[in-house]
Short mmCIF file of C-alpha atoms in Angstrom, two decimals:
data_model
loop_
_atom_site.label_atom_id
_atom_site.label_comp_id
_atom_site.label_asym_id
_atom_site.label_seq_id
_atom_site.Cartn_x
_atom_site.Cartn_y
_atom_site.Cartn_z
CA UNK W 218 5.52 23.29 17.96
CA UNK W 219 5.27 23.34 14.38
CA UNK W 220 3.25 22.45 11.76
CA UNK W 221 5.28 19.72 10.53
CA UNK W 222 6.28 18.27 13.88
CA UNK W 223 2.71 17.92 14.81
CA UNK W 224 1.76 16.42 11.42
CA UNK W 225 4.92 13.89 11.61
CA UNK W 226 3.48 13.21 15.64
CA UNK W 227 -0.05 12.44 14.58
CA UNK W 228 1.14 10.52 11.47
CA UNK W 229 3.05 8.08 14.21
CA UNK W 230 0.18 8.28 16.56
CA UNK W 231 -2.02 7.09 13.48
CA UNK W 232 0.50 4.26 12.94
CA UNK W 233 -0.94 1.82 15.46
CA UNK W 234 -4.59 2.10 14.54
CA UNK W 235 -7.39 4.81 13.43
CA UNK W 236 -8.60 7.58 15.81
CA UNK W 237 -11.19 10.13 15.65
CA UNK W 238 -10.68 13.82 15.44
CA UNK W 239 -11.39 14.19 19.12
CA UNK W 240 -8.76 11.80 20.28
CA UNK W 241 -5.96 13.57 18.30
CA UNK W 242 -7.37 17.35 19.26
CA UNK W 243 -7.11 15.73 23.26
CA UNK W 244 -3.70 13.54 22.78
CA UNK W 245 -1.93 16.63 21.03
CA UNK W 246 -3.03 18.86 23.48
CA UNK W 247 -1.20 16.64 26.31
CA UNK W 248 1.65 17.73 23.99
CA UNK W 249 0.77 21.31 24.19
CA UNK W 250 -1.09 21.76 21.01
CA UNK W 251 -3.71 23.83 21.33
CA UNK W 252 -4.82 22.41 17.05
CA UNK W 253 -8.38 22.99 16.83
CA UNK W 254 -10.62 20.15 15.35
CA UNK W 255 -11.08 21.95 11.67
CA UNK W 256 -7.73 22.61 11.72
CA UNK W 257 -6.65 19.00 12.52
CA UNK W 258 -9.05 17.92 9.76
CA UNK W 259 -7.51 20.09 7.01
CA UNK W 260 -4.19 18.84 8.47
CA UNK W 261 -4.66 15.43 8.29
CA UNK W 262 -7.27 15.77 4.82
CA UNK W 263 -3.58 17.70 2.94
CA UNK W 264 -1.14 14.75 3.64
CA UNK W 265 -1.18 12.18 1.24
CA UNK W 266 0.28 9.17 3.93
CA UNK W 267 -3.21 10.18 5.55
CA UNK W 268 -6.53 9.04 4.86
CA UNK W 269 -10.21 9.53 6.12
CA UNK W 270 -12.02 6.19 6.69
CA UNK W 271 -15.22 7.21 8.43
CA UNK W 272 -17.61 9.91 9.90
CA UNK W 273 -18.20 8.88 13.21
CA UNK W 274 -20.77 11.77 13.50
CA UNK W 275 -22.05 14.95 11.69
CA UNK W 276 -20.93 16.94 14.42
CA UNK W 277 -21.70 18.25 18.06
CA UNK W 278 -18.90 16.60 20.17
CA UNK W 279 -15.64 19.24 18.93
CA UNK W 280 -18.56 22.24 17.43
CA UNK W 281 -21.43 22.07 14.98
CA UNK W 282 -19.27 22.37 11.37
CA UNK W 283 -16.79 20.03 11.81
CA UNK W 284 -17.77 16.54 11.31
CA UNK W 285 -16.13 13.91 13.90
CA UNK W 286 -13.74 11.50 11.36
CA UNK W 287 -12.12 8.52 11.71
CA UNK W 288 -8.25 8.56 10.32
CA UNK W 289 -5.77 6.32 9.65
CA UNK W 290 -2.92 6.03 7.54
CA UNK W 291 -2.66 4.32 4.44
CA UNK W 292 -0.32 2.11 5.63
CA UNK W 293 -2.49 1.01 8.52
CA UNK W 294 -5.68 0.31 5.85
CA UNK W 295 -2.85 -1.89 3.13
CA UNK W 296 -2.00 -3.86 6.41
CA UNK W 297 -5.22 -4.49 7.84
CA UNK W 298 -7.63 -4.60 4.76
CA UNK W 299 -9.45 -8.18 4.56
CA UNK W 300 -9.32 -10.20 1.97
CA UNK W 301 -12.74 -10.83 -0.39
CA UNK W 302 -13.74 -14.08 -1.16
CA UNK W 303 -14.40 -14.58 -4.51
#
């Protein structure tokens, strides 16, 4: 698979609500990915329809340099931002 069909994949899998780097690394390797979690990161970190809302933690769960994020598209955080009260 290439790089831009998994990118457009994960960009629709991201659609319906954040994941973590883990979940993407184990749902594109049910595809037959075999993406690493750094290089899912610097995927995901180079597309501008792609955004990083959280560290869910410094690291451990995929290996001890990559941290484990949160992502979602922009899209996703427009729709679902709340509104402040003023």
């Amino acid at each position: 698979m290439k790089d831009n069909e998994v990118k457009d994949l994960v960009i629709k899998y991201l659609s319906s609500r954040p994941k973590n780097t883990a979940e993407i690394m184990t749902w594109l390797r049910e595809r037959n990915s075999q993406k690493s979690g750094i290089e899912i990161a610097m995927m995901l970190e180079s597309d501008p329809q792609v955004v990083r809302i959280g560290t869910v933690r410094k690291g451990g769960i995929i290996d001890s340099e990559t941290p484990l994020s949160e992502w979602a598209t922009h899209k996703w955080v427009e729709d679902n931002r709340r509104i402040k009260n003023k």
